[in-house]
Amino acid sequence: MDMDSASSVVLQTLTQATSQDTAVLKPAEEQLRQWETQPGFYSVLLNIFNNHMLDVNVRWLAVLYFKNGIDRYWRRVAPHALSEEEKTSLRAGLITNFNEPVNQIATQIAVLIAKVARLDCPRQWPELIPILLESVKGQDGLQQHRALLTFYHVTKTLASKRLAQDRRLFQDLASGIYSFACSLWSHHTDCFLQQIYATDEVAALSSLERTLLSLKVLRKLTVHGFQEPQQNMEVMGFLNAVFERLKQFLECSRQVGPDKTCREKLEKTIILYTKVLLDFLESHPCAFIPLIQRSLEFAVSYVFTPAGEGVTFERFIVQCMNLIKMIVKNDAYKPAKNIEDSKPESLEAHKIKTAFFTHPTLTEIGRRLVSHYFLLTEEELAMWEEDPESFAVEETGGDSWKYSLRPCTEVLFLDIFHNYSQTLTPVLLEMVQNLQGPTNVEDHVQLLMKDAVYNAVGLAAYELFDNVDFDQWFKNQLLGELQVSHHRYKLIRRRVIWLIGQWISVKFKSDLRPLLYEVILSLMQDPDLVFYFILNSAPPVDDFEFRTEQFLPYLESIFGLLFQLLQQVTECDTKMQVLHVISCVIERVNIQIRPYVGCLVQYLPLLWKQSEEHNMLRCAILTTLIHLVQGLGAESKNLYPFLLPVIQLSTDVSQPPHVYLLEDGLELWLVTLENNPAITPELLRIFQNMSALLELSSENLRTCFQIVNAYIYLSATEFLQNYAESLCRSFCDLLKDITNEGQVQVLKVVEIALKVSPILGAHMFQPLLPAVFRGIVDGERYPVVMSTYLGIMGRVLLQNSSFFSSLLTQMASECNQEIDQLLGSVIEMWVDRMDNITQPERRKLSSLALLSLLPSDNSVIQDKFCGIINICVEALHDVMTEEPETGTFKDCMLMSHFEEPKLSDDEEPPTEQDKRKKLLALEDPVHSVSLQQFVYEKLKAQQALMGDQGFGVLMETVDTELVRQLQEFLRGL
C-alpha cells in the first residue's frame, strides 16, 4: 500500500465508517476489512491516529483497527502476518512521542502498545522500557502522564504472562526497575499530600492521578516480580510504607473539598493500597508473615474502633474485613494437627495470630460485628417498605450486593466464629439472653438489635449445635414472636422465618413440624413477608427429616398459595425460587400432588412463553416439569401439547437456548418416556434431535443412552424401524473414539434391543455385531466390556440361533477359519472369561445360551462339553435356592406373574417403564425358564442322541466333583 496515495483514501473510508447512515457505513467497513491484510495499512493507521488535527472519532476508529490487527496479524505464524520491516517501523512510531491530548485515545494507544509488548518485549523491542522510563522522568506534564499510563499497561500485560520463561523475564525486569518505580510513587505521593494540604485541588488531582498509576505499576511488580519477595528489602520496605501512606490518605480525606472527582480518585487510590496488601497476601502468604501483626492492627483499628470514624467508607471497610478474613482462614497460617509436622512459618504465623486475637479483642470484634455491622440501615428498611420483592431478591444475592458490606460482614463473622468459637459462643449467647421475650414495638433500636443477633445465631447454627436447645427456643420464644402481628414487628417475624430455615437442617425435632406448617400457612399470606419467606426459607420439605404424612394435611393450602405467589411475583429470581419450592413439594409428595396441579399445568405454558428471554427461568420451569411428570405418572400424557415442543426446543443443538436448557431438557425427555403409557408420533419425531446430540459426545451422553433405551422399552418395533439405521451410524462413529465406559453404554443399547426384540434387534444392529464377535474371540481385556459382549452374544445364540449361525459363517469367512474351529474358539473364550460376568442374570443367560447348543453330534461342541457343564454348575450355584421343608432346589430368578407392588408412603410408585420391564421379564428366558429343568432336558436329549455308553464317555470328561454337584441340583427331576 503506497503511503502517500493511501493515506487520503484510508482517511476518507474511516470517516465514512463513523457515519450513522448504514448505506455509507457498511461499504466502508467492508473496505477496511479488505485492507486489513494489505502491507502498509497499519502504517497508514498509525499516521492517522497520531495526527491530532483530525476528527477524534476517526482517530479513535483508526486506533481500534490497529489494535484488532495486532491480535490477528502480529504473530509471525499468523495468516497474512505483518512483515518484520513494517513491525519494526510501527514499534518505533508508537513510542516516538507521548503527547496524545484525548484521554480515551491515550488509553487505547497504551493498551495496543502493551499488546505489542506482550509479543515482542524485551527480545524484539528492548528499547521500549528505557524509553518509557525516560519519558516518565520528563518535565512535560502531558508527556509524563501518557508515558506513565503506557508504563502501567505494559507492566500489567507482562505480569499476566504465565509461562516459566516469561515469568523469569518479568522478574528480571522488576528487579531492574523496582527502585525507580518506588521513587516515582513516593515522589508523586508526597506532591499530592503537599498540594492537598495547601488546598491546591487542581494540582493535587493531577498528582493523585500519577500516584494512582505509579501505584498500579508497583502493585504488579511487587506481587508478580519476585520469587522470594521477603528477601528483598525494597519490596518489604514498600509494603510497610503502604500502612503509613494509607493512614495519611485516610486523614487527608478530611481536607478534600466538595469536588466529587477528587474524592472518588482518592477513594480509588485508598482501595488500590488495600489491593496491594490483599494480592500480596494471596500470592505470597509466607512472605506476608512479617506483615500480619501490622495488618491486623491496622484493619481492626479502622473497622472496630473509633479510629475509623469520619474517614472510612464502605468499600474500604469491605477490603479491611477481607484482609482480616484472609489472615484468619489462611491454611498456611495454621499448624498441622500433629505440631511436629508443622512448618516453622506456620507456627510463627499462628503465634502472631494467637497473640493478637486475645479474649478482649475477639469479644469486641464479635460484639461490634453483630451490634453495628449487622444492623439494617434506614436505606434498606425504606427499600423493603417500597418494594418487598426486590428487597428480598437483593438481600439474597442480587448483583448490586456482590461487593457490598453486609455479605462481607457475615462471611467475616462466620470465619472468626468458626476459628474462635470457644471465645465467641458465650458472647453471642449472652446477647441472645439479653433479648429474651417480645420486644417493645415502639423500641426501634431494640428491634434492629434483635434482628442482628438472630441473624448471627442463624449464621452460626452449626457452631452452636451443642449450645442451643433450638426446639425449646422455638416453642418458648420464636413461635410467640411469629404471632406478633404488629406492622413494626415484621422485622422480627422476617428474621425468625430465616432463622428457622437455617436451623431446620441442623437441629429441629420432626414432631414440631406440623406446628411449623401451621405458621408457614399464615406467613405465606403476609404480603410483607412472603417474598422473604420464599427466598430464604422454603417450606421445610427439602431435608432428611421430612415426613410426607405430616405434610399432607397442609399440602392443598400451601400448594395453592405457592401457585398464587408464582402468578403474582414479577422478579425473575423470585419466580425461579417459587418454582424451586414447588418442585421440592412435588418431589416429596409424588403422586399425592395430582389433585392440586391443574392450575399450575394451565399456567406453565404462559410462563414459558413469557420467559423467552430468560433462559435461567426456563431451566427452573424444566425442573418443575420433570417433577410434575414424575408426580403425574401416566397422566402426564395430557401435558404433551406443551411438553413435547418444550423438549424439542431444549434438546435441539441448532437452537441457541440449548446451551442453557439441554441438561434439564434431556432429563425431562427421559422422565417423559419413562412415564409414558404408549408411543405417540410426536414423541417418536423428537428423536430426530438425538443424532446431533450423540455427535457432541458431551457429559450428557449417559442420559442420551438412557433415552435411547427408554424408546426401545416403549416401542421397540416402531422405534428401531425408524431410527436403528441412523443410530448404528452414530454408534459406529462413537466407538472409534470413546472410553471403555462409553463403549459399555453403547453395547447396553444393543443388549436391551435384543432382549426386547431378539429378531428385530439383531437385524437392526447387525453392523455392530461382528465387532462384538471379534471382541469375544480376541479376548477383550476390559472385564466389563467382555461381560457385555457375552451378554449380547448370549441373547443372539439363545433367542435367534439362525442369526447366530449366519454371523458365525460370516466371521469364519472373514477370519479364514473353519466354522467349527471358530465356534470352538468362541466357546473356549466364553468358558475362560465367565468370571468377567458378575450379574447373576447374565451368568444364567450364558448357561442357557451355551446349553442351547445341545444336543449336538458336533465334535467341537462335544469337545467343549466339560466347559459348558462347568458354566452350568456355576450358574446353578448362583440362582438356585434350597427349599428347607422339601430339600429340593428352586430357581430364584423365575417370575410367574406381574403384581403391582404395595408401597409405603415414602416409596415412589413404579413408572410405566418399570412396569414394561416387569412384563418383559415374564417373557425373558432368564426369568421364565428354569435353569435346573433346562440343564436336565438338554442332558437327557444329548444322552438320547449319543446313547447311554457314548453319553457316559462324554460325562467322564467332566470333573467328578462337578458331576456330584450337578446330580445334587438335578435330584428329584
CSV table of C-alpha atoms in Angstrom, one decimal, residues 33 127 144 170 208 252 410 555 598 601 720 878 934:
chain,number,residue,atom,x,y,z
A,33,ARG,CA,-11.8,-5.4,6.3
A,127,GLU,CA,14.2,-0.1,23.8
A,144,GLN,CA,4.8,12.3,31.7
A,170,PHE,CA,9.4,-10.2,34.1
A,208,LEU,CA,-3.1,11.9,42.6
A,252,CYS,CA,-6.3,13.8,54.2
A,410,GLU,CA,-21.4,-12.1,57.5
A,555,LEU,CA,-50.5,-29.7,51.1
A,598,GLY,CA,-54.5,-28.4,37.4
A,601,VAL,CA,-50.4,-27.2,34.4
A,720,LEU,CA,-36.0,-49.4,15.6
A,878,ASP,CA,-25.8,-68.5,41.6
A,934,PHE,CA,-33.3,-76.7,31.1
